[in-house]
Coordinates of C-alpha atoms and ligand atoms in Angstrom, one line a residue:
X35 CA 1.9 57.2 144.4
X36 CA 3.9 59.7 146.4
X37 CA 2.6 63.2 147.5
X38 CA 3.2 65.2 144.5
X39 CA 0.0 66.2 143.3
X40 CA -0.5 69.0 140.7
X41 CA -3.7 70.1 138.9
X42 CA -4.4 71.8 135.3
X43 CA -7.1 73.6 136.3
X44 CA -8.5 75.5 132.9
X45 CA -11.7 77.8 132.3
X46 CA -13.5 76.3 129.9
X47 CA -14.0 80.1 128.2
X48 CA -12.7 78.7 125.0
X49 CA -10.2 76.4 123.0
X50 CA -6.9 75.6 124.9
X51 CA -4.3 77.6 123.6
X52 CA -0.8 76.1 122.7
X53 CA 0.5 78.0 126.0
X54 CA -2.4 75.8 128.2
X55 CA -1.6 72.6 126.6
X56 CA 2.3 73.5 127.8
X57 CA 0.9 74.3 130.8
X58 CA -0.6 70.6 130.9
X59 CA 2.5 69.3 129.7
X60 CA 4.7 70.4 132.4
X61 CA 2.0 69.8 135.4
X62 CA 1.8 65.8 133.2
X63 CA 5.2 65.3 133.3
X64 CA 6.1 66.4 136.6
X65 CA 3.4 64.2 138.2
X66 CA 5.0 61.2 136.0
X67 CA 9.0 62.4 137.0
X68 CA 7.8 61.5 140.7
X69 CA 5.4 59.4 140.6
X70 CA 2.4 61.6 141.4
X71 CA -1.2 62.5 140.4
X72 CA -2.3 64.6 137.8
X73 CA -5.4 66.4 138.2
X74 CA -7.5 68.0 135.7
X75 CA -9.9 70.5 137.6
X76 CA -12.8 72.6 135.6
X77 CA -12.4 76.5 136.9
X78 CA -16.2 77.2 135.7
X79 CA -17.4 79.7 138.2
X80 CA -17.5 82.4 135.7
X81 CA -20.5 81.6 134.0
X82 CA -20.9 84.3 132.1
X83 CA -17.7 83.5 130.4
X84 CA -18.9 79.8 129.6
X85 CA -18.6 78.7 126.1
X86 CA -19.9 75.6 124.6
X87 CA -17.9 72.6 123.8
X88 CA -15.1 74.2 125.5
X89 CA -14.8 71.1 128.0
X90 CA -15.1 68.7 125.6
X91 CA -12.4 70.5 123.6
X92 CA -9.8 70.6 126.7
X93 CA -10.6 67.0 127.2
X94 CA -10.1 66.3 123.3
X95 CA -6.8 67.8 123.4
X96 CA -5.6 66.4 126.2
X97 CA -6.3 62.9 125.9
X98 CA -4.6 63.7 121.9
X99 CA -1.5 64.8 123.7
X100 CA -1.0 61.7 125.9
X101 CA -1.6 63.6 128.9
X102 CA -4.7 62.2 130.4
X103 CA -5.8 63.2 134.0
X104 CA -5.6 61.1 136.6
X105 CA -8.3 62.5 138.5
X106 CA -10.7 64.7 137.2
X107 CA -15.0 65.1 135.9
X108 CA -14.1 62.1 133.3
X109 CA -12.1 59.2 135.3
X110 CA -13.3 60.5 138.6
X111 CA -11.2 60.5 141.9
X112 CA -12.0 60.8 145.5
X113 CA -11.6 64.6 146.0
X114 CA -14.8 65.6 143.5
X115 CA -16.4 67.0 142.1
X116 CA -13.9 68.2 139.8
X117 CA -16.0 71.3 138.3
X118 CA -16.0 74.4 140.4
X119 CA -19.9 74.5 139.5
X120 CA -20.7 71.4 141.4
X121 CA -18.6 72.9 144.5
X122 CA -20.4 75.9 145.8
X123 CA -21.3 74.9 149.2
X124 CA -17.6 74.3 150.0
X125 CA -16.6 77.8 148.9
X126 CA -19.3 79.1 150.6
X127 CA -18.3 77.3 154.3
X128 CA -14.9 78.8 153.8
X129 CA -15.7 82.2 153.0
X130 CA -18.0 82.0 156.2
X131 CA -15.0 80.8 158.7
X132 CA -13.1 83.6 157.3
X133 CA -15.8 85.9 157.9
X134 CA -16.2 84.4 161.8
X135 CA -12.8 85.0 162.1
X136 CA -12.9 88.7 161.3
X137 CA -10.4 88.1 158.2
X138 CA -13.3 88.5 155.6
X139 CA -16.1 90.9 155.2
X140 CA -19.5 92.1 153.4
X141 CA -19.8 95.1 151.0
X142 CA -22.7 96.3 150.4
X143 CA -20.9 99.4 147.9
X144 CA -22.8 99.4 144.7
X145 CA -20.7 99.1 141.8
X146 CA -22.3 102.9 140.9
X147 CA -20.5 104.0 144.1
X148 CA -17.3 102.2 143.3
X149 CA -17.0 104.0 139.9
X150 CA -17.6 107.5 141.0
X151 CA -15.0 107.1 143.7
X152 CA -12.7 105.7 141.0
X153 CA -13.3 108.7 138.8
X154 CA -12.7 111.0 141.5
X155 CA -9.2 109.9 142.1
X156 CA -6.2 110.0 140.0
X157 CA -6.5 106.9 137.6
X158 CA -5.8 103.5 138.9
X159 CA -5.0 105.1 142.6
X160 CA -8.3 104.1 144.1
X161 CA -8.5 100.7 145.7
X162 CA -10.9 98.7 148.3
X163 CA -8.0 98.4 150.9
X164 CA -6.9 98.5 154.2
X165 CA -6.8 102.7 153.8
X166 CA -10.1 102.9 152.2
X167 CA -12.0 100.5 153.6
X168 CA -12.7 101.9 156.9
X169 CA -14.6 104.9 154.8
X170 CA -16.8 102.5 152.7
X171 CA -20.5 100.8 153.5
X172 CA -19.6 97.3 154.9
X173 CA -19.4 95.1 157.8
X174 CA -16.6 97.0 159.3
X175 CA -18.1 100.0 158.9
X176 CA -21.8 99.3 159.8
X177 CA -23.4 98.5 162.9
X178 CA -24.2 94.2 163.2
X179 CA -27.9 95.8 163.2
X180 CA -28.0 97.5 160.1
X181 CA -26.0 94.7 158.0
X182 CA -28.9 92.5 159.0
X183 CA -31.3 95.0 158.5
X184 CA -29.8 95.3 154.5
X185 CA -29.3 91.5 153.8
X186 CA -33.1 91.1 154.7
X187 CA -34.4 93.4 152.9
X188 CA -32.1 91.6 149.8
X189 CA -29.4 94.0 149.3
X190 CA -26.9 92.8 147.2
X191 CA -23.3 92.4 149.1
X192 CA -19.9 90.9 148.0
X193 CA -17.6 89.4 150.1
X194 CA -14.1 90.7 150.4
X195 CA -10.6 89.5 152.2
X196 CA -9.6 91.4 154.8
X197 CA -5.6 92.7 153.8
X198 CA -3.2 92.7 156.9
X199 CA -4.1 96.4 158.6
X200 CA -0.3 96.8 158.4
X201 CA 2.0 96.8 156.1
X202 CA 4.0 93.6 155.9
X203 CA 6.8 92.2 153.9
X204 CA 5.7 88.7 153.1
X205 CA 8.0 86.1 151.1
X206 CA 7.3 83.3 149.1
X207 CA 9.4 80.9 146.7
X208 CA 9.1 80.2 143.6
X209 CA 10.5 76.8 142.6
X210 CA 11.0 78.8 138.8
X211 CA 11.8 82.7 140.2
X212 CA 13.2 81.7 143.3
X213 CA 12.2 84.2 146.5
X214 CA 9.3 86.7 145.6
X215 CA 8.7 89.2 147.9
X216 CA 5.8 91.5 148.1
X217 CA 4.8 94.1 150.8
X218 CA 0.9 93.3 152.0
X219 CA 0.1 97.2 151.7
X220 CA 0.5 96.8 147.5
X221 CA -3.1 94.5 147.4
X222 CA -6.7 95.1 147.4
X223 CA -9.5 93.7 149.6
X224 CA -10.2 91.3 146.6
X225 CA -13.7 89.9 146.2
X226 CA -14.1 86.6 147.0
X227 CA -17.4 86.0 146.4
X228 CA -19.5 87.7 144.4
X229 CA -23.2 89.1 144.7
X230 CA -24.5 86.3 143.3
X231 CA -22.8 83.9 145.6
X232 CA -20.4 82.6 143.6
X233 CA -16.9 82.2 144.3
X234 CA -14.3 84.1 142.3
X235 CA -11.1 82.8 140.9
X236 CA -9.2 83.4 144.0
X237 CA -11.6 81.9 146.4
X238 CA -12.0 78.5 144.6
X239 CA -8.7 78.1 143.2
X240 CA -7.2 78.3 146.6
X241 CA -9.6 76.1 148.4
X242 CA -9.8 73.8 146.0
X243 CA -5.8 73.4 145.6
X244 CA -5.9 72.9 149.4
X245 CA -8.9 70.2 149.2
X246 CA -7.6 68.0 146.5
X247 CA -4.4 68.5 148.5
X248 CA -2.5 69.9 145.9
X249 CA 1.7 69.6 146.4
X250 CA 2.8 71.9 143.3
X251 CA 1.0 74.6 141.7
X252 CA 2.4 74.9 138.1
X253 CA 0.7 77.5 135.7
X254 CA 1.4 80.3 133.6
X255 CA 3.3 83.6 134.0
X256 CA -0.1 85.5 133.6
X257 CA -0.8 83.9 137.2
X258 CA 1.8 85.2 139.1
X259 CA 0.4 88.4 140.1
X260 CA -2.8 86.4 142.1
X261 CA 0.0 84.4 144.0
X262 CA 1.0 86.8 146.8
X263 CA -2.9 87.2 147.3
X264 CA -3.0 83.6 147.2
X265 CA -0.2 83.1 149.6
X266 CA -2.3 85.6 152.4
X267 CA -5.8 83.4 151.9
X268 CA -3.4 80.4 152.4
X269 CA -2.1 82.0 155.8
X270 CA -5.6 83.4 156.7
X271 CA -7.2 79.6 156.4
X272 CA -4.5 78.2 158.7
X273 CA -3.1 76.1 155.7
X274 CA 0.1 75.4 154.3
X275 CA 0.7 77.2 150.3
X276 CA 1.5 74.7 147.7
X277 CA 5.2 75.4 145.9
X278 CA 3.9 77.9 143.4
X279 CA 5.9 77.7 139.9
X280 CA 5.4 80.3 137.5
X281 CA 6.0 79.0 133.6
X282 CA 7.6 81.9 131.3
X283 CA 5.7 83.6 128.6
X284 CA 5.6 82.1 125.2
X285 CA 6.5 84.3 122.9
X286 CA 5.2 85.4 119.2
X287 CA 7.5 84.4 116.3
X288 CA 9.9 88.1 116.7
X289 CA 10.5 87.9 120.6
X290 CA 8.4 90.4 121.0
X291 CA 4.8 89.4 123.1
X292 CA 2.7 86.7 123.8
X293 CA 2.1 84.6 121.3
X294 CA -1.7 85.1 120.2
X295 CA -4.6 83.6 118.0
X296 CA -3.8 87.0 115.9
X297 CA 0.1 85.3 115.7
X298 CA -0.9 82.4 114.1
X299 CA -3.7 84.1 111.8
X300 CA -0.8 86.2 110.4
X301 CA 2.2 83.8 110.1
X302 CA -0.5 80.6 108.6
X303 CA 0.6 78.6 112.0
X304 CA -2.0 77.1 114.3
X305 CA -2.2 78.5 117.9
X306 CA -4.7 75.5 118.8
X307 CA -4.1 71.6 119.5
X308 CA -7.2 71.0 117.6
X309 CA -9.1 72.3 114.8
X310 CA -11.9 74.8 117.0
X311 CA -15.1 76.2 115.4
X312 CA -16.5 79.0 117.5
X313 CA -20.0 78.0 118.5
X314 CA -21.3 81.6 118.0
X315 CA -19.7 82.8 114.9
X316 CA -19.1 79.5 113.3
X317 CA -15.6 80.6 112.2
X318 CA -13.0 77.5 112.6
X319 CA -9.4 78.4 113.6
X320 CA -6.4 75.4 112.6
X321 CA -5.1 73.0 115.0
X322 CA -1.8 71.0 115.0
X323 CA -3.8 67.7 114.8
X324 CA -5.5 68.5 111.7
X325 CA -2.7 70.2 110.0
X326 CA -1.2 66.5 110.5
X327 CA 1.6 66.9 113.1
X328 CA 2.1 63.8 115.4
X329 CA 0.9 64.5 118.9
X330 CA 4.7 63.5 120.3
X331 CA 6.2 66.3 117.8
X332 CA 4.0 68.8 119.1
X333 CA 4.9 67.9 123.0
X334 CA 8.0 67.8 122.7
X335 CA 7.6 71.2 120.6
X336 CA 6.1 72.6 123.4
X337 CA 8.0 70.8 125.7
X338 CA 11.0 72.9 124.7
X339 CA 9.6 75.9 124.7
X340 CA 10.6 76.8 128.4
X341 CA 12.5 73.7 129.3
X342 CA 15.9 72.5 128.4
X343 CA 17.8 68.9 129.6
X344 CA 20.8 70.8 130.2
X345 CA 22.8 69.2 127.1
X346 CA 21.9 69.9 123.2
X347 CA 19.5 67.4 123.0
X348 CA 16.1 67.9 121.6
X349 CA 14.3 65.1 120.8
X350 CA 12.2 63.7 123.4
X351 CA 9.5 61.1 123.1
X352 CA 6.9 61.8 126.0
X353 CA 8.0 58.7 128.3
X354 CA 11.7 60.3 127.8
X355 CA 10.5 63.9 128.7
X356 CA 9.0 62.3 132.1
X357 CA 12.0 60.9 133.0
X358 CA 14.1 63.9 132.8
X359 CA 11.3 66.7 133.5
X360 CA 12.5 68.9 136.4
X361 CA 11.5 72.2 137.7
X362 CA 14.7 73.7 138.1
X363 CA 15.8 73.5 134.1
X364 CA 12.4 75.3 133.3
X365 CA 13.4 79.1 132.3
X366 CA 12.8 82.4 133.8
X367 CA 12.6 84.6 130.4
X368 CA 9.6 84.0 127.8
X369 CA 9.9 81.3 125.2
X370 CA 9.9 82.5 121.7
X371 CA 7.5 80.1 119.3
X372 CA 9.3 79.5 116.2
X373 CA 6.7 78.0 113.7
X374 CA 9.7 76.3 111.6
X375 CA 11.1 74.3 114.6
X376 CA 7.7 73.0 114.9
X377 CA 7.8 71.6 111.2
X378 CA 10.9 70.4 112.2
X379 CA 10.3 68.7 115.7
X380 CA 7.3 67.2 112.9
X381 CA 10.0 65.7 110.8
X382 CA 12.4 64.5 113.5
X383 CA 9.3 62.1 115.4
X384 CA 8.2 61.3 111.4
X385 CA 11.3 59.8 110.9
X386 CA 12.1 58.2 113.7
X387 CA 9.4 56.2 114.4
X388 CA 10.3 54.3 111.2
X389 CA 9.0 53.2 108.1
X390 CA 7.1 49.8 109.2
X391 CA 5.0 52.3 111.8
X392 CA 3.5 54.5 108.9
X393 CA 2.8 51.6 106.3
X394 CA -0.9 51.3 107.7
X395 CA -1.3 54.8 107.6
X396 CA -0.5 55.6 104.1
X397 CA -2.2 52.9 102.4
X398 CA -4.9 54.7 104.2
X399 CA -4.5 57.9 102.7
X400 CA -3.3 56.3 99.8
X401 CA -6.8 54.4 99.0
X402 CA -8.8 58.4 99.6
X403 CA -6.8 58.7 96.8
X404 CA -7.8 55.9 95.1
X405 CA -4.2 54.4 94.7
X406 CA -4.4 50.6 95.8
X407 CA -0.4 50.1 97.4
X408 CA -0.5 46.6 99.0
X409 CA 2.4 46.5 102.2
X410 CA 5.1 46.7 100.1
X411 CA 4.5 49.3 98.1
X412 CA 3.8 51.5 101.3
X413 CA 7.3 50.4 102.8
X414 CA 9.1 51.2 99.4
X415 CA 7.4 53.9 99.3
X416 CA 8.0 55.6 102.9
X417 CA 11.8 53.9 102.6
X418 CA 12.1 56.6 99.5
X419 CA 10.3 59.5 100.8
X420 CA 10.0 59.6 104.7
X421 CA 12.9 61.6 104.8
X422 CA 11.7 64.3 102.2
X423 CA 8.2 65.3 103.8
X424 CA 7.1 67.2 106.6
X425 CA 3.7 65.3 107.1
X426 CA 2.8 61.7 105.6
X427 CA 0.3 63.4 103.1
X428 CA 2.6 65.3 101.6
X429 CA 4.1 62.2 99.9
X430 CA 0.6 61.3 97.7
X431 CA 1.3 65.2 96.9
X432 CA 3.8 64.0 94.9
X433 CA 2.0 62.4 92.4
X434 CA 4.3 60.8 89.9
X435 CA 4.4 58.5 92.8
X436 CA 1.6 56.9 91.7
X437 CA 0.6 58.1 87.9
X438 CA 3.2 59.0 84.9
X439 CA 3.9 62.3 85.1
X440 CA 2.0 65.4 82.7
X441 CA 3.8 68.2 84.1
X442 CA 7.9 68.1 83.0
X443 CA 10.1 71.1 84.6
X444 CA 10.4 73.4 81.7
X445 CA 13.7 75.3 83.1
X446 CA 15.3 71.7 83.6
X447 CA 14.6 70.8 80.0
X448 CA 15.9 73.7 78.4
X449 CA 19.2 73.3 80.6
X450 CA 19.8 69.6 80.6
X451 CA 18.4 68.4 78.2
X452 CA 20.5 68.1 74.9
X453 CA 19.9 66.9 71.5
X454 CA 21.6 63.7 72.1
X455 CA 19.7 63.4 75.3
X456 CA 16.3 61.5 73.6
X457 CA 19.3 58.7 72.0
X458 CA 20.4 58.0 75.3
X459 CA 17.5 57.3 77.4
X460 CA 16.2 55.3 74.6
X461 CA 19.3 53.1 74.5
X462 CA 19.3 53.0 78.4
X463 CA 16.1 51.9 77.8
X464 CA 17.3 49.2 75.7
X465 CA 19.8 47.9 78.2
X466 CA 16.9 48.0 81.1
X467 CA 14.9 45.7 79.1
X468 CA 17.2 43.1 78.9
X469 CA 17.1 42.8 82.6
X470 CA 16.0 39.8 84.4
X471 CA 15.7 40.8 88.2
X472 CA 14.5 44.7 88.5
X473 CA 15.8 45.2 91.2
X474 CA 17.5 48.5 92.3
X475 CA 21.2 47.4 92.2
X476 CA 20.6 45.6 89.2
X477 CA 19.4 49.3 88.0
X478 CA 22.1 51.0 88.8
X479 CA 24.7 48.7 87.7
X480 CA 23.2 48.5 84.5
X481 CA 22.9 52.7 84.5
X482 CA 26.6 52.4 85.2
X483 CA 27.7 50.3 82.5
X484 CA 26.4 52.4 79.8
X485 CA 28.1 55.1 81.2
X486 CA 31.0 53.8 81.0
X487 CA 30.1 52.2 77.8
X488 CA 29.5 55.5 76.0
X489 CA 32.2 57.0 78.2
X490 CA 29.6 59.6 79.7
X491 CA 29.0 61.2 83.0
X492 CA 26.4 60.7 85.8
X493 CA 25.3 64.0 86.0
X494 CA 24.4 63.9 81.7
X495 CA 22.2 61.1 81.9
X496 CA 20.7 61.1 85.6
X497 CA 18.7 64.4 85.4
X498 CA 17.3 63.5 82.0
X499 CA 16.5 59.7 83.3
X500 CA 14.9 61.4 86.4
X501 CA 12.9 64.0 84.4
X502 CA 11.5 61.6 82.4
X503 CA 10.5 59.4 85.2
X504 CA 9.1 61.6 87.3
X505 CA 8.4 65.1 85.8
X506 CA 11.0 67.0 88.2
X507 CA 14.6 67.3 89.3
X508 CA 15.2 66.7 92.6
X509 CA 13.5 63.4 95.1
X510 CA 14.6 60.1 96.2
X511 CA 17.0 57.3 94.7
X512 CA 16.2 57.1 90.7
X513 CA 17.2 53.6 90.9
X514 CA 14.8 52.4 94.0
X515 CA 12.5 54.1 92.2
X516 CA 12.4 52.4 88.7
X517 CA 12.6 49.1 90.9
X518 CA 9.5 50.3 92.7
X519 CA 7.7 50.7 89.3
X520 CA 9.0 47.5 87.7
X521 CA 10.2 47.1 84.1
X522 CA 7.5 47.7 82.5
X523 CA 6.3 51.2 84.1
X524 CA 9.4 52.6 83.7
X525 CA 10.0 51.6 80.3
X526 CA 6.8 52.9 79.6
X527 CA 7.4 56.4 81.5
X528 CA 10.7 56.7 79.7
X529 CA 9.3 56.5 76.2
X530 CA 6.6 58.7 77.6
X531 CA 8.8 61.3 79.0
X532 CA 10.9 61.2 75.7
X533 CA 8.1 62.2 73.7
X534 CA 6.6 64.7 76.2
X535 CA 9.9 66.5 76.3
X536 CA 10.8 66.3 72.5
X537 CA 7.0 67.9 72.2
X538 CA 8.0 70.9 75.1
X539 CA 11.1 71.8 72.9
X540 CA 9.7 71.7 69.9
X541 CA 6.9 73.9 70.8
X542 CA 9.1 76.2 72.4
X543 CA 11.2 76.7 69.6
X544 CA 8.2 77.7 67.9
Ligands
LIG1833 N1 -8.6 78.9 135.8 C1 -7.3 79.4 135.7 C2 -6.9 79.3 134.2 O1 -7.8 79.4 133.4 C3 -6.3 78.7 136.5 C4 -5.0 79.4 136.9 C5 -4.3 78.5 137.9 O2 -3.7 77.5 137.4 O3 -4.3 78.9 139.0 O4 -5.8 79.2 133.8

């Protein structure tokens, strides 16, 4: 293990979004590109926000993914706890050394008195600062006696960081953004802890990344405002800042916004790993694991929403990614979300993990269906039909797969299919029967040689021979397919199909 350690540190307010679980990703496969820890800390102090199952959900979703913590509430580690909930009293002692050191202070300003002062002034110009301040009921204001005299009799105070009196430039980098620079005079005296004496975001997140001695702070865009506060609690504990890098937006389907839950609502794509059902309103919103994608095609979807390997190449299994994963090819401007490369990220990881890895699987979903496919069958069938679907259960949706067809494509009949049509799939039939070995090239060789035979062309008999077998015009190899019924099912759809189709034109010449 080397020093790098980085943290996902979600509120457990609701379902990850896609956006945290990128979020993850990244922090995952940075840890695993140099050989460091990855944390998974629970930013509960915000209890009021709390939502149930939440925790369990991030957990769920992570450990889906592949990207289980290292440290964190569930495998433990030896800088826990690893909820915020359980680590009061250390936000508490460092809120009080800032205080002894004059870089923190009480308020005692009722949020009543906070509101008439902010109506009073042009919107959004009043602030708790270092220009207000001095006017406002707190400890720099009041007299030691009279502080003492109000928290004894149980007046409720926050606790606020002290900004720099002066104005100052201050300078960070960002390992995404590069050199960020802020002047000191542009933030508020931000609460730190709160009446109730909780800590707020700012507090624990900052002490916390410094106690589990976090290397590399990784998180979202939406963070980078709290950073240059960040950097001054940082300098006003005496600590070093991690390397802060700020991920780009992801962006809704048209380039225009983050991506939201409305999005996916509107454009039937899920915005959640996993399926989520609202604990207070019982509504369920779609995930990408129950909609069937692979967890590897939806990392290395979301791996390439904000990341490139500096070459064309896309596909990326997880252990790949972490190899390659490196700050500096991670993207300044927003991500747009395109729920059609998703599919297709779906259909490149379907494929290539092969045939023999999905033959377990789709006798599975095979036998819900009540079709019995021993190995075989599954291999013959997945060799046929892998590369036509988007998930595995779309091939049982195809269900001349499995039973003779009912349904014969009307507009293909009445195009291709000719009144001599019925003679020659009969005396194809013929020929098929006197096979020995059904095998596909014995198929097609035998296909071929009435063709040639009756001096006709592929396209003439093909369609029709497909049509009849299946119901429609377009899917795999007609020849693997009859060899995956055997003689005696395709001999039987043929007749079948003749007859269906001799019934649709007659009843359409009606
Ligand atoms: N608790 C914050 C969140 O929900 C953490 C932000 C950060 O990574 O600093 O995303």
């Amino acid at each position: 293990m080397t020093d790098v350690r980085v943290r996902f540190a979600p509120s457990p307010t609701g379902p990850l979004h896609m956006g945290g679980v990128r979020t993850a990703l990244y922090n995952w496969l940075f840890a695993k590109a140099h050989g460091g820890t990855f944390v998974l800390r629970i930013e509960d102090t915000d209890q009021g926000r709390f939502v149930e199952g939440a925790e369990a959900y991030i957990e769920e979703a992570l450990s889906w993914c592949g990207l289980s913590p290292d440290e964190g509430v569930s495998p433990g580690g030896e800088f826990g706890p690893y909820r915020q909930s359980e680590r009061s009293q250390l936000y508490r002692n460092a809120v009080n050394s800032l205080i002894n050191q004059g870089l923190a202070y009480e308020a005692f300003d009722t949020p009543d008195e906070l509101e008439t002062l902010r109506k009073a002034a042009e919107p959004g110009v009043f602030q708790y600062d270092a220009q207000s301040r001095g006017k406002l009921r707190n400890s720099l204001t009041m007299d030691s006696i009279e502080v003492a005299k109000m928290k004894s009799n149980g007046a409720p105070f926050v606790v606020r960081f002290k900004t720099p009196d002066e104005e100052e430039d201050v300078t960070f980098e960002d390992a995404i953004r590069g050199d960020i620079n802020f002047k000191s005079s542009v933030l508020d005296d931000k609460v730190l802890m709160k009446a109730d004496g909780l800590p707020t975001y700012h507090l624990a997140n900052v002490v916390d990344d410094h106690e589990m001695r976090i290397s590399h702070v990784i998180r979202g865009e939406e963070w980078l405002p709290s950073a240059p506060l960040h950097v001054l609690l940082y300098r006003a504990f005496g600590w070093d800042h991690p390397t802060f890098a700020h991920l780009p937006l992801i962006l809704k389907p048209t380039g225009h916004g983050k991506l939201s839950k409305r999005d996916g609502d509107a454009g039937g794509f899920p915005v959640f790993p996993l399926d989520w059902t609202d604990p207070k309103s019982g509504t369920t919103w779609p995930g990408y694991r129950e909609q069937g994608f692979a967890p590897e095609a939806f990392t290395n979807m979301l791996l390439m929403l904000g990341w490139n390997p500096g070459d064309e190449r896309e596909i990326f299994s997880i252990a790949e990614a972490a190899e390659e994963f490196s700050l500096n090819r991670v993207v300044k401007s927003g991500a747009r979300f395109n729920p059609d490369k998703a599919k297709w990220f779906q259909e490149q990881h379907l494929r290539n993990a092969g045939a023999n890895n999905h033959v377990k699987a789709l006798a599975e979903l095979a036998k819900a269906q009540g079709v019995d496919w021993n190995e075989d069958q599954c291999k013959a069938v997945l060799d046929m039909m892998l590369e036509r679907v988007t998930f595995l259960d779309d091939i049982l949706s195809h269900r001349w797969l499995f039973e003779p067809p009912n349904v014969f494509n009307t507009k293909l009949v009445r195009k291709k299919w000719k009144e001599e049509t019925a003679g020659y799939i009969h005396e194809l039939a013929n020929m098929l029967d006197g096979l020995d070995s059904f095998s596909s090239t014995n198929v097609e060789s035998t296909f071929k040689r009435f063709l040639d035979t009756r001096e006709l062309g592929f396209g003439q008999v093909l369609l029709p021979f497909r049509i009849a077998l299946t119901g429609e015009g377009g899917g795999p190899s007609m020849f693997d397919f009859a060899a995956f019924l055997g003689k005696e099912d395709t001999l039987n759809r043929l007749n079948r199909g003749v007859e269906a189709v001799l019934a649709l034109k007659a009843s359409e010449e009606k």
